[in-house]
Short mmCIF file of C-alpha atoms in Angstrom, two decimals:
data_model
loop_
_atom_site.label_atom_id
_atom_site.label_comp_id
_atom_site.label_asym_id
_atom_site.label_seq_id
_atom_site.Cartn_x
_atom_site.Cartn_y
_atom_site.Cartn_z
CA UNK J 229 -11.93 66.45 -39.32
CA UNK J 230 -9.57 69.22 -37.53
CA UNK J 231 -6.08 68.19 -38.31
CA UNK J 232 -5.12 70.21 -41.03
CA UNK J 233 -7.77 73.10 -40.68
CA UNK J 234 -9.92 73.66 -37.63
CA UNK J 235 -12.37 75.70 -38.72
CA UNK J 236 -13.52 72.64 -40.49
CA UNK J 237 -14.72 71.38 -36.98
CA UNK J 238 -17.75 73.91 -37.70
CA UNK J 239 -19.23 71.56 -40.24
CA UNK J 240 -19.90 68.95 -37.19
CA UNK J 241 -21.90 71.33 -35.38
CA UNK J 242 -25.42 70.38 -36.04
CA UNK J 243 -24.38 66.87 -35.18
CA UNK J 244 -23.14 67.62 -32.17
CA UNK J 245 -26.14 69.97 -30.99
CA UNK J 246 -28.43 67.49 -31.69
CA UNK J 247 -26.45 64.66 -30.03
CA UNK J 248 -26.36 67.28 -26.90
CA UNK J 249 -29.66 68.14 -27.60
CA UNK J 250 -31.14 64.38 -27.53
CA UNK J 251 -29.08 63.19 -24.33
CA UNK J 252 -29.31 66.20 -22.03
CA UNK J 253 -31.38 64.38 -19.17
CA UNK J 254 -29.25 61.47 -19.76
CA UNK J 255 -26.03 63.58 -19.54
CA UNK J 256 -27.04 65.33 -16.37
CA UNK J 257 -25.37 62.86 -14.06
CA UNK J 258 -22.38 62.14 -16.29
CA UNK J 259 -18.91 64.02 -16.61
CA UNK J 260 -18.26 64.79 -20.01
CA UNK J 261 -14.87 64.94 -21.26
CA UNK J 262 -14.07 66.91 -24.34
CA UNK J 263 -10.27 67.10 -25.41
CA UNK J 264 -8.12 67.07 -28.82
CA UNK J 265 -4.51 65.06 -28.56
CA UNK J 266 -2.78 67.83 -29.83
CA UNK J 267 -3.45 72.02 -31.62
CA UNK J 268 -2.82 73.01 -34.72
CA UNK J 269 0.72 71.84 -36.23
CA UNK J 270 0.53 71.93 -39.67
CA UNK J 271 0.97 75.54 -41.45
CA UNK J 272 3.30 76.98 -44.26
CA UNK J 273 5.01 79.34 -42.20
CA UNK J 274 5.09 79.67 -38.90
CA UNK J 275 5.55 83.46 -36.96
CA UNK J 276 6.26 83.62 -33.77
CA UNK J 277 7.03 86.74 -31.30
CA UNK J 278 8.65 84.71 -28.97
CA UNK J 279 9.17 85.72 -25.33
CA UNK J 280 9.38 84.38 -22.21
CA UNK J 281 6.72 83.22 -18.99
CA UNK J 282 6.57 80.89 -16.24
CA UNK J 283 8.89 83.26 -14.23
CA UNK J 284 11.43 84.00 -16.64
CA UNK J 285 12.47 87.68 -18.96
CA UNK J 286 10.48 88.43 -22.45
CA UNK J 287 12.10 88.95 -25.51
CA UNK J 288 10.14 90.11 -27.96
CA UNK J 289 11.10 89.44 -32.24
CA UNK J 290 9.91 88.00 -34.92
CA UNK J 291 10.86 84.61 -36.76
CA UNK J 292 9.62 83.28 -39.97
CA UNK J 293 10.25 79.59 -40.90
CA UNK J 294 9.11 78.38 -44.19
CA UNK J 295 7.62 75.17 -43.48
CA UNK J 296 5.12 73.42 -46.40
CA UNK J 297 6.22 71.38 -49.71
CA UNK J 298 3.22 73.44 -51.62
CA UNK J 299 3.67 76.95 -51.00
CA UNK J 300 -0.31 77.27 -52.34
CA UNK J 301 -1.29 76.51 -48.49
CA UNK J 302 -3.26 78.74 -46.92
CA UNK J 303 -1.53 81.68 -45.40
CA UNK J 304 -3.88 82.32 -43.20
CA UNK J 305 -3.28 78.63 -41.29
CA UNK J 306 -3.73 78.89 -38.00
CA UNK J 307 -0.80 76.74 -37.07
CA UNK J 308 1.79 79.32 -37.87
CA UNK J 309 -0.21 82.20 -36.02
CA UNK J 310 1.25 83.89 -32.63
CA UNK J 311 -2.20 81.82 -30.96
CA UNK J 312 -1.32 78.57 -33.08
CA UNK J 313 2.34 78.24 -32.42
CA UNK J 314 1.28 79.06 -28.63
CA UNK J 315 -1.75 76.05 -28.62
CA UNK J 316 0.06 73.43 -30.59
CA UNK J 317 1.21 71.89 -27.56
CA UNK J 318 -2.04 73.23 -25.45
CA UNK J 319 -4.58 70.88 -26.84
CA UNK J 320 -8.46 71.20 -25.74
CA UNK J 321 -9.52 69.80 -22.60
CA UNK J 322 -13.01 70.90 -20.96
CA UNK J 323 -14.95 69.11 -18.65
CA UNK J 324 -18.21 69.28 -17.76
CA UNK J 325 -19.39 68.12 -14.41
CA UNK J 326 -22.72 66.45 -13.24
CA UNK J 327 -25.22 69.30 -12.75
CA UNK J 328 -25.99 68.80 -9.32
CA UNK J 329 -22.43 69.44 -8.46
CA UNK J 330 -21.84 72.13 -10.25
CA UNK J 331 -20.33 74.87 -7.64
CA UNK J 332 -19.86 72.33 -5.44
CA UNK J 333 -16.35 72.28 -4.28
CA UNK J 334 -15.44 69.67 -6.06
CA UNK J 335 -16.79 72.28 -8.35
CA UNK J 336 -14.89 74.63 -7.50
CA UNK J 337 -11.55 72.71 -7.19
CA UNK J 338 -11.46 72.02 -10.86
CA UNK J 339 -11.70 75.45 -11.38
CA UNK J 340 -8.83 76.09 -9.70
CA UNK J 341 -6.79 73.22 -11.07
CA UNK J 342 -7.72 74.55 -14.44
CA UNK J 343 -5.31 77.04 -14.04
CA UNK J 344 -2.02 74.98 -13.80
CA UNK J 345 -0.12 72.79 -16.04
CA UNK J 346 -2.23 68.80 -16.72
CA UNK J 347 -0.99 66.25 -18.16
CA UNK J 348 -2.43 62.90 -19.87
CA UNK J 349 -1.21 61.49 -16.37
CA UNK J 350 -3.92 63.96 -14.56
CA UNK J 351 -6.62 62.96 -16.84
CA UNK J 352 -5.61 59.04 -15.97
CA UNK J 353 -6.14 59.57 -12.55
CA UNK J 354 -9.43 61.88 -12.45
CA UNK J 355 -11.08 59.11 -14.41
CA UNK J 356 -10.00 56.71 -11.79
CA UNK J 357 -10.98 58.77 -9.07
CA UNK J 358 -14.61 59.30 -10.47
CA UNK J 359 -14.83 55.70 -10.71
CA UNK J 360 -13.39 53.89 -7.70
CA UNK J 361 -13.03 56.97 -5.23
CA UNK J 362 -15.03 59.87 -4.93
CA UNK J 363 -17.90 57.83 -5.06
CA UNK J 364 -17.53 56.64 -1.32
CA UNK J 365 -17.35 60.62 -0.15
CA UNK J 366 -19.91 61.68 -2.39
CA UNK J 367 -17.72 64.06 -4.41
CA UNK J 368 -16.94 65.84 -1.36
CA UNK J 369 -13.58 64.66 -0.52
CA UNK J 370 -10.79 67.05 -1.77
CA UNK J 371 -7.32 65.96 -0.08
CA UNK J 372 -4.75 64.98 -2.36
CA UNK J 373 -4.43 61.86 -3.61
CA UNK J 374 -1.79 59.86 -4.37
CA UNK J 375 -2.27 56.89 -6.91
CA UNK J 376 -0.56 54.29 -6.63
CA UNK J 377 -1.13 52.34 -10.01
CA UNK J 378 0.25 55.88 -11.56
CA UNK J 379 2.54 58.24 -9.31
CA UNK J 380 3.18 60.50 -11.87
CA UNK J 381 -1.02 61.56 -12.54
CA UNK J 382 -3.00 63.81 -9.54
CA UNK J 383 -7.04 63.67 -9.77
CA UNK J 384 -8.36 67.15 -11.38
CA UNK J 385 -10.83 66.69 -8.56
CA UNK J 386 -8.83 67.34 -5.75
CA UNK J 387 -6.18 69.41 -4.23
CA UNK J 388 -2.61 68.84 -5.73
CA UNK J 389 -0.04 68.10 -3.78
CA UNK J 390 1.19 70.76 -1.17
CA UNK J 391 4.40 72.32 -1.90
CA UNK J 392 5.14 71.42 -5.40
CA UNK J 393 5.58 73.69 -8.05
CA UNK J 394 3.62 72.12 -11.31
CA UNK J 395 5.72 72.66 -13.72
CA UNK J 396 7.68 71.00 -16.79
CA UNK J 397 10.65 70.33 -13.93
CA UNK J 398 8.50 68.34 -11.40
CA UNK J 399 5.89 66.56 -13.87
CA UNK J 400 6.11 64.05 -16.87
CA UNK J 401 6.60 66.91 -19.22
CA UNK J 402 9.64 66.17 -22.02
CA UNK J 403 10.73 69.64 -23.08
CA UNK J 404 9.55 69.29 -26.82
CA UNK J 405 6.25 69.42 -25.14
CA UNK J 406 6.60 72.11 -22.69
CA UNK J 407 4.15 75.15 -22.84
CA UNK J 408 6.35 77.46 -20.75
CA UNK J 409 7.63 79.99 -23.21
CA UNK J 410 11.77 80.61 -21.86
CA UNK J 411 13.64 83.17 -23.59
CA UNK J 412 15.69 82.00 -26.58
CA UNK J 413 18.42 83.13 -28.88
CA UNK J 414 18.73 82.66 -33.02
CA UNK J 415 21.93 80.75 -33.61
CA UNK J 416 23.71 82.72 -36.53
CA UNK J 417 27.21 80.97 -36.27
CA UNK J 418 27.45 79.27 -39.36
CA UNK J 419 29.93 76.43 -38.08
CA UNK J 420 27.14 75.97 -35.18
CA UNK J 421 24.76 74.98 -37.25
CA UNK J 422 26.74 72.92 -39.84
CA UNK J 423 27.43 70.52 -36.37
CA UNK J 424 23.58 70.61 -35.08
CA UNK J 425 22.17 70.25 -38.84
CA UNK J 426 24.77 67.46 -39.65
CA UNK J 427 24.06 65.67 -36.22
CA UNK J 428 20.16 65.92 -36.73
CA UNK J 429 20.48 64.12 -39.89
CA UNK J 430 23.21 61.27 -38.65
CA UNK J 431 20.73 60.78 -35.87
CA UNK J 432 17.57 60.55 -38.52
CA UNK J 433 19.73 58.15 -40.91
CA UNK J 434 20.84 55.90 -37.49
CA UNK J 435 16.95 55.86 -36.49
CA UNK J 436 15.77 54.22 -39.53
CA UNK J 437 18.96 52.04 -40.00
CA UNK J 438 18.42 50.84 -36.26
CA UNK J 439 14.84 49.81 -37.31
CA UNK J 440 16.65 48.27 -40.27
CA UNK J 441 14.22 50.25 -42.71
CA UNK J 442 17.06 52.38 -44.26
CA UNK J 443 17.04 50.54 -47.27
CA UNK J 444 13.93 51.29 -48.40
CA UNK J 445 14.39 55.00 -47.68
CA UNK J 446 15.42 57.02 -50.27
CA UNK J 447 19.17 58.33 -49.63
CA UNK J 448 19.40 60.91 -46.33
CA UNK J 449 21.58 64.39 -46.76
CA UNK J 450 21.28 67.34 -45.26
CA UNK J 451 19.83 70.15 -47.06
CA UNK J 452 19.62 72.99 -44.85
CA UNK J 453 19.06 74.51 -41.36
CA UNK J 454 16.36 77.05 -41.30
CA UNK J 455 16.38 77.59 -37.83
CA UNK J 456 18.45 76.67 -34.67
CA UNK J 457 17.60 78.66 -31.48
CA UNK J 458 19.48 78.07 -27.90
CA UNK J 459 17.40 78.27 -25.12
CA UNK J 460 18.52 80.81 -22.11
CA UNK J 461 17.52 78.70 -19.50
CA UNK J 462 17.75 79.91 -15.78
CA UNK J 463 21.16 79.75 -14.03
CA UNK J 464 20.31 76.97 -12.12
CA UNK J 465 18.25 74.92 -13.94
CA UNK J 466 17.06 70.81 -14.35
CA UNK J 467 19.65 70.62 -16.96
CA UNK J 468 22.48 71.54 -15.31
CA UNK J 469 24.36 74.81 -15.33
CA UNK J 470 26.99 73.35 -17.83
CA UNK J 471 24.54 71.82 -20.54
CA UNK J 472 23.23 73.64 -23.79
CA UNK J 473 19.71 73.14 -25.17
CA UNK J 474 18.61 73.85 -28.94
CA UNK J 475 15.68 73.56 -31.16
CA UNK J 476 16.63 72.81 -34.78
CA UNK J 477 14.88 72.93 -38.06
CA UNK J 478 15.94 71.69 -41.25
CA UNK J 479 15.35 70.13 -44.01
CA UNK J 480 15.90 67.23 -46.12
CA UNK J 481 17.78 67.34 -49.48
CA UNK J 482 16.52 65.38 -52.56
CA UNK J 483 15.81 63.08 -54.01
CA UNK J 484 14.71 62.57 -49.70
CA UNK J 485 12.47 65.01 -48.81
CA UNK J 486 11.32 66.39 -45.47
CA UNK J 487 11.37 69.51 -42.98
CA UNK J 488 11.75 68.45 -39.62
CA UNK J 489 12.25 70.02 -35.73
CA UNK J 490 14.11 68.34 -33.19
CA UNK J 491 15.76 69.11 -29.68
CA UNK J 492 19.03 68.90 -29.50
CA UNK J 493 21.24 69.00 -26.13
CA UNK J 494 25.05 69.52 -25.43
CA UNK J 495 26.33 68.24 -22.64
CA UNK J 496 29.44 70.11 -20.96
CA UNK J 497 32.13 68.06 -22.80
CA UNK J 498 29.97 69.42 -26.34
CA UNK J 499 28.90 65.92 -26.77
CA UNK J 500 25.17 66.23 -28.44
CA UNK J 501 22.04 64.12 -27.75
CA UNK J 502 18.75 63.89 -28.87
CA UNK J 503 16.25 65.24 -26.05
CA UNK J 504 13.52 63.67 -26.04
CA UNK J 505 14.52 60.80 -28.77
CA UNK J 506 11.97 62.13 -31.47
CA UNK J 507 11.89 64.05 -34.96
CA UNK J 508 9.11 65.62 -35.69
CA UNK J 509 7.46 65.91 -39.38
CA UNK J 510 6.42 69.36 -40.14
CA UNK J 511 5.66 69.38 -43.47
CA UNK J 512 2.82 67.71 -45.39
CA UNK J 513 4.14 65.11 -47.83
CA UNK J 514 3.15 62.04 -46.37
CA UNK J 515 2.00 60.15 -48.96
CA UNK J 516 5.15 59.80 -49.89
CA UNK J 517 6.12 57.80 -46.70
CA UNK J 518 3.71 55.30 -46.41
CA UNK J 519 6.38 51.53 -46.88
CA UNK J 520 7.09 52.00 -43.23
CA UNK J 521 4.82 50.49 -40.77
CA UNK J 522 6.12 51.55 -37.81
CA UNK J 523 4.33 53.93 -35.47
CA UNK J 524 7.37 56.03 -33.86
CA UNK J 525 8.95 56.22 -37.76
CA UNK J 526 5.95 57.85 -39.12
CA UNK J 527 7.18 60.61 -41.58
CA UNK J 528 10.71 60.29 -41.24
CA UNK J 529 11.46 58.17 -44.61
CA UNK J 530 11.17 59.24 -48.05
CA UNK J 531 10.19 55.75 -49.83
CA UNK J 532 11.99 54.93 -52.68
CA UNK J 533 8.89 52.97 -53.85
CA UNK J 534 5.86 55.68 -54.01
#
């Protein structure tokens, strides 16, 4: 209903009011989970004035990529906003709790958690505590937890674990995914991006052929690279002082078609590696890519066969 436009999500409201409506004794002793698997990432252009948090400088500018096949899109999409580029890895979670424990402080734990980085992990394990846990303390019990069946999740219900920074270093984040805004740098050197643009597409054409789905592709060249930015990572960072990170967008030349973003890494002896192993389909002709059945290959080939 919300993919490609969220204010569409208005149209379910009467549904949902009377569903709320209906149920509301029912829901009173029931946590509700309400939560979207991703923002807004579809748009024609996207603006950003990009800067930097989570304890690093800000760098303020502005960047325009041209990103959809019809340029008749809606301007005004919200995925190429300031607030959509900033949610489109920030998707919707909010929880309601049973009401007699609201401001509880269980209550009041969850508040606090709200404030720090969750992952899918996090969600995993709060549903395991409400079922199999926090029962036997009533909801009362707030020490951290650690979960076996799933090290990497912490209940939302508890405290998290003493001494640990939550952050993309210390949790199940990959980097494409990462909501901490570091400082980056527009790559303008125009043998720079003839290697990253050139790699991203050897690495697109080597995905497919791996899957041995290349023939029915139509034939893979690079077109163009509309933007490659280097993040300025911290001097000591999880990367290592010695290793380069880039974000790369380009496009796919005919009779292919495509616009695609991808992380790119250079190690210190300038070999490059995907990181995390994934392209990612920013433009909206997918109809176009429908002979592969494959999950992880969605919107990477350009049938030959419409």
């Amino acid at each position: 209903m919300t993919h490609d436009d969220t204010a569409s999500l208005y149209k379910a409201d009467t549904d949902l009011y009377e569903f709320f409506l209906k149920n509301k004794n029912a829901l009173n002793n029931s946590f509700i989970f309400i939560m979207a698997d991703h923002g807004p990432r579809i748009g024609e252009v996207q603006r950003e004035s990009n800067g930097g948090s989570c304890g690093h400088g800000w760098a303020k500018r502005q960047l325009i990529i041209e990103y959809a096949a019809d340029p008749s899109d809606n301007e005004d999409d919200e995925a190429y906003t300031y607030f959509g580029l900033r949610e489109q890895n920030n998707p919707l979670l909010y929880i309601v709790v049973p009401k007699h424990l609201r401001k509880s402080g269980m209550h009041e734990q969850l508040l606090e958690n709200s404030g720090e980085l969750v992952t899918p992990h996090d969600l995993h394990s709060t549903l395991k505590d409400i079922l199999y846990f926090q029962p036997e303390s009533t909801f009362t019990d707030l020490k951290y937890k650690r979960f076996d069946s799933n090290p990497y999740g912490s209940s939302l219900l508890r405290k998290f674990e003493s001494g640990v920074r939550r952050s993309c270093k210390t949790l199940p984040i990959p980097f494409q995914y990462c909501i901490c805004q570091y400082e980056k740098k527009i790559i303008t050197d125009k043998r720079k991006l003839a290697v990253l643009g050139n790699y991203s597409v050897a690495r697109l054409v080597s995905t497919l052929d791996s899957h041995e789905v290349l023939d029915e592709c139509q034939p893979i060249a690079l077109s163009e690279v509309l933007l490659a930015e280097e993040y300025l990572l911290p001097d000591r960072n999880f990367l290592g002082t010695s290793i380069h990170l880039y974000y790369v967008v380009f496009t796919v030349a005919l009779p292919a078609e495509g616009k695609f973003e991808v992380f790119i890494r250079e190690d210190e002896n300038g070999d490059l590696y995907l990181d995390p192993l994934t392209f990612l389909r920013i433009d909206r002709i997918y109809h176009k890519t429908s002979c592969i059945d494959i999950d992880k290959l969605f919107g990477l080939c350009t049938c030959k066969r419409a």
